[in-house]
CSV table of C-alpha atoms in Angstrom, one decimal:
chain,number,residue,atom,x,y,z
A,1,GLY,CA,9.6,17.8,115.9
A,2,PHE,CA,8.8,14.3,115.5
A,3,PRO,CA,9.2,11.7,118.2
A,4,ALA,CA,12.4,9.8,118.3
A,5,GLY,CA,12.4,6.9,115.8
A,6,THR,CA,9.3,7.9,113.5
A,7,GLU,CA,9.4,9.3,110.3
A,8,PRO,CA,7.4,12.2,109.1
A,9,ALA,CA,4.4,11.2,107.0
A,10,ILE,CA,3.4,12.4,103.5
A,11,PHE,CA,0.3,12.9,102.3
A,12,LYS,CA,-0.8,13.8,98.6
A,13,ARG,CA,-3.8,14.9,97.0
A,14,SER,CA,-4.5,15.2,93.4
A,15,TYR,CA,-7.6,17.3,91.8
A,16,ARG,CA,-9.0,16.8,88.8
A,17,PHE,CA,-10.2,19.8,86.4
A,18,PRO,CA,-12.5,19.3,83.4
A,19,CYS,CA,-10.5,21.8,80.6
A,20,LEU,CA,-12.7,22.9,77.5
A,21,GLN,CA,-11.7,24.7,74.5
A,22,PRO,CA,-13.0,28.2,75.1
A,23,PHE,CA,-12.9,29.2,71.3
A,24,GLY,CA,-14.7,27.7,68.2
A,25,ILE,CA,-12.3,28.2,65.3
A,26,SER,CA,-13.2,28.4,61.5
A,27,HIS,CA,-10.5,29.3,58.7
A,28,ARG,CA,-10.3,29.8,55.2
A,29,VAL,CA,-7.4,30.4,53.0
A,30,ALA,CA,-6.8,32.3,49.6
A,31,GLN,CA,-3.4,32.3,47.8
A,32,LEU,CA,-2.4,35.9,46.5
A,33,GLY,CA,0.9,35.3,44.3
A,34,THR,CA,3.4,34.4,46.6
A,35,GLU,CA,1.5,34.9,50.1
A,36,LEU,CA,-1.5,33.2,51.6
A,37,LEU,CA,-4.4,35.1,53.3
A,38,VAL,CA,-5.7,33.2,56.0
A,39,GLU,CA,-8.6,34.5,57.6
A,40,CYS,CA,-9.8,32.9,61.3
A,41,ALA,CA,-13.3,33.5,62.8
A,42,VAL,CA,-12.9,32.9,66.4
A,43,GLU,CA,-15.9,32.1,68.5
A,44,ASN,CA,-16.6,32.4,72.2
A,45,ALA,CA,-18.0,28.8,72.8
A,46,THR,CA,-18.5,29.4,76.8
A,47,ASN,CA,-21.6,30.7,78.1
A,48,SER,CA,-19.8,33.9,79.4
A,49,ASN,CA,-18.0,37.1,78.5
A,50,ILE,CA,-14.2,36.3,77.6
A,51,TYR,CA,-11.1,38.4,76.7
A,52,LEU,CA,-9.3,37.5,73.5
A,53,LYS,CA,-6.0,39.1,74.7
A,54,SER,CA,-3.3,37.8,72.0
A,55,TRP,CA,-3.1,35.8,69.0
A,56,ARG,CA,-0.1,34.1,67.1
A,57,LEU,CA,0.1,32.2,64.1
A,58,ASP,CA,3.1,29.6,64.3
A,59,CYS,CA,3.6,29.2,60.6
A,60,VAL,CA,5.4,25.6,59.4
A,61,GLU,CA,9.1,25.8,58.6
A,62,GLY,CA,10.0,28.2,56.0
A,63,PHE,CA,7.3,30.7,56.4
A,64,GLU,CA,6.1,33.9,58.4
A,65,SER,CA,3.1,35.9,59.4
A,66,ARG,CA,1.8,39.0,60.0
A,67,LEU,CA,-1.5,40.6,60.7
A,68,ALA,CA,-3.2,42.0,57.2
A,69,GLN,CA,-5.9,44.3,59.1
A,70,PRO,CA,-5.4,47.9,59.2
A,71,GLU,CA,-4.4,49.1,63.0
A,72,GLU,CA,-7.5,50.8,63.4
A,73,ASP,CA,-9.3,47.6,63.0
A,74,VAL,CA,-7.7,45.4,65.1
A,75,LYS,CA,-5.4,45.5,68.0
A,76,GLU,CA,-1.9,44.1,68.4
A,77,PRO,CA,-1.0,41.6,70.8
A,78,GLY,CA,-0.3,43.1,73.9
A,79,ASP,CA,-3.2,46.1,73.5
A,80,ASP,CA,-6.4,46.4,75.5
A,81,MET,CA,-8.2,42.5,75.4
A,82,HIS,CA,-10.9,42.2,72.9
A,83,LEU,CA,-14.5,41.5,74.9
A,84,LEU,CA,-16.3,38.6,73.1
A,85,LYS,CA,-19.9,37.7,74.5
A,86,PRO,CA,-21.4,34.3,74.5
A,87,ARG,CA,-21.5,33.2,70.6
A,88,ALA,CA,-20.2,36.6,69.7
A,89,ALA,CA,-17.1,35.9,67.0
A,90,HIS,CA,-13.9,37.9,66.1
A,91,SER,CA,-12.0,37.7,62.5
A,92,LEU,CA,-8.0,37.8,62.2
A,93,VAL,CA,-6.3,37.6,58.9
A,94,PHE,CA,-3.2,36.7,58.4
A,95,ARG,CA,-0.7,37.3,55.6
A,96,VAL,CA,1.6,34.3,55.6
A,97,THR,CA,4.8,34.6,53.0
A,98,PRO,CA,7.8,32.3,52.6
A,99,LYS,CA,11.0,33.8,54.1
A,100,ALA,CA,13.4,35.2,51.7
A,101,THR,CA,16.4,33.1,53.0
A,102,ASP,CA,14.9,29.7,51.7
A,103,SER,CA,15.9,28.8,48.1
A,104,GLY,CA,13.3,27.8,45.7
A,105,ASP,CA,10.3,29.4,43.9
A,106,PRO,CA,8.2,31.3,46.3
A,107,ILE,CA,4.9,30.9,44.1
A,108,SER,CA,5.4,26.9,44.1
A,109,ARG,CA,6.5,26.5,47.7
A,110,THR,CA,3.4,28.5,48.9
A,111,ARG,CA,1.1,26.5,46.4
A,112,ASN,CA,2.6,23.1,47.7
A,113,LEU,CA,1.6,23.8,51.5
A,114,ASP,CA,-0.5,21.5,52.9
A,115,SER,CA,-0.3,23.3,56.6
A,116,VAL,CA,0.0,27.0,57.3
A,117,GLY,CA,0.9,26.3,60.9
A,118,SER,CA,-1.4,26.7,64.2
A,119,LEU,CA,-3.2,29.1,66.0
A,120,ALA,CA,-2.7,30.3,69.7
A,121,LEU,CA,-5.1,32.3,71.2
A,122,GLY,CA,-4.4,33.8,74.8
A,123,TRP,CA,-7.9,34.6,77.2
A,124,HIS,CA,-9.0,36.1,80.2
A,125,VAL,CA,-11.9,36.1,82.0
A,126,PRO,CA,-13.7,38.8,84.0
A,127,ASP,CA,-13.0,36.9,87.2
A,128,GLY,CA,-9.6,36.8,86.8
A,129,LEU,CA,-8.5,33.2,85.3
A,130,SER,CA,-6.5,33.5,82.1
A,131,GLY,CA,-4.9,30.7,79.7
A,132,CYS,CA,-3.8,30.1,76.3
A,133,ALA,CA,-5.6,28.0,73.8
A,134,GLU,CA,-3.1,26.4,71.3
A,135,GLY,CA,-2.4,23.6,68.8
A,136,HIS,CA,-5.2,24.3,66.3
A,137,GLN,CA,-4.0,23.1,63.2
A,138,LEU,CA,-4.7,25.7,59.9
A,139,GLN,CA,-5.1,23.0,57.1
A,140,VAL,CA,-4.8,24.7,53.6
A,141,ARG,CA,-6.4,21.6,51.9
A,142,PRO,CA,-9.1,19.7,53.7
A,143,ALA,CA,-8.4,16.1,55.4
A,144,PRO,CA,-9.6,13.6,52.4
A,145,SER,CA,-13.4,12.5,53.5
A,146,THR,CA,-13.9,8.9,54.1
A,147,ALA,CA,-17.8,9.6,52.2
A,148,SER,CA,-18.3,11.1,49.1
A,149,LEU,CA,-21.8,13.4,49.6
A,150,ASP,CA,-23.1,15.9,47.1
A,151,LEU,CA,-25.5,18.3,48.4
A,152,ARG,CA,-27.8,20.5,45.8
A,153,VAL,CA,-30.3,23.3,46.8
A,154,VAL,CA,-33.8,22.1,45.0
A,155,THR,CA,-35.9,25.2,46.0
A,156,CYS,CA,-34.9,28.5,47.3
A,157,PRO,CA,-37.0,31.7,46.8
A,158,GLY,CA,-35.8,34.3,44.4
A,159,ARG,CA,-37.0,37.5,46.3
A,160,VAL,CA,-37.3,37.5,50.5
A,161,ARG,CA,-38.5,39.9,53.0
A,162,VAL,CA,-36.6,41.2,56.2
A,163,GLU,CA,-37.8,39.3,59.6
A,164,GLU,CA,-40.0,36.8,57.6
A,165,PRO,CA,-39.1,33.4,57.6
A,166,PHE,CA,-38.3,31.7,54.0
A,167,ARG,CA,-38.0,28.0,53.1
A,168,LEU,CA,-35.0,26.3,51.5
A,169,GLU,CA,-34.8,22.5,50.0
A,170,VAL,CA,-32.0,20.7,49.9
A,171,GLU,CA,-31.2,17.1,48.6
A,172,VAL,CA,-28.3,14.9,49.6
A,173,ILE,CA,-26.8,12.2,47.1
A,174,ASN,CA,-24.5,9.7,48.6
A,175,ARG,CA,-21.8,8.6,46.1
A,176,ALA,CA,-19.8,6.3,47.9
A,177,LEU,CA,-19.5,2.7,48.1
A,178,GLN,CA,-21.4,2.3,51.4
A,179,PRO,CA,-23.9,3.3,53.3
A,180,THR,CA,-23.7,6.6,55.6
A,181,GLU,CA,-26.4,8.9,57.5
A,182,PRO,CA,-25.1,12.4,57.5
A,183,ASN,CA,-26.7,15.3,59.2
A,184,VAL,CA,-27.4,18.7,57.6
A,185,VAL,CA,-25.9,21.4,59.9
A,186,PHE,CA,-26.4,25.3,59.6
A,187,ASP,CA,-22.9,26.8,60.6
A,188,THR,CA,-24.3,29.9,61.9
A,189,ARG,CA,-20.9,31.6,62.1
A,190,LEU,CA,-21.0,31.7,58.4
A,191,MET,CA,-24.4,32.7,57.6
A,192,GLY,CA,-24.0,36.6,58.4
A,193,VAL,CA,-27.1,38.3,59.0
A,194,VAL,CA,-29.3,35.2,58.2
A,195,ARG,CA,-30.5,33.1,61.1
A,196,ALA,CA,-32.0,29.7,61.0
A,197,HIS,CA,-35.4,29.1,63.1
A,198,GLY,CA,-35.8,26.1,65.1
A,199,VAL,CA,-32.8,23.2,65.0
A,200,THR,CA,-29.8,24.1,63.2
A,201,GLN,CA,-28.7,20.2,62.5
A,202,ARG,CA,-30.8,17.5,60.5
A,203,ALA,CA,-30.3,14.0,60.4
A,204,VAL,CA,-31.0,12.8,56.5
A,205,GLY,CA,-31.4,9.2,57.6
A,206,ARG,CA,-29.8,5.9,56.2
A,207,LEU,CA,-28.6,6.8,52.2
A,208,GLU,CA,-27.6,3.5,50.4
């Protein structure tokens, strides 16, 4: 016990941990009648293996979602975890439809959506740690850009050989009312079997 007339001391200690997003996510949306097809490419953004163990699309009010892939192509949440090596990606396709209980023309309601909802991804690493990455917003229409830029291909070979580099020349035009200094970035997640040699980001320089 404590000596008479003394009070127990309380010690507090705080810890700070870096919080990193384990996934890089890109998406695209297409409308088919009353429903939207939402494809999400989930890339392992870490330097080690990670398991994608669950996925959920939380739709905006008045809409609901379900996976579009056949059962043999994708695991349902709660099944065996999907292993992603560093920079490997896995595709998820959702069907988003308006709820039948809501009134109004379903095609118009779907067409007028600005946001589908948010994506939640559960993950697990081999050493036992796990968590959930939530809050990635799936926009139907991209946010308006502060700069107006045009990118066009100037030269591109009509035929290429397998495993032989080829040259691609592009032109960037600034149509905004103010100078800008853009970068050209190769998004390797969308390039399929094509690989960029060297740096994947190049500074264009100042455009008046």
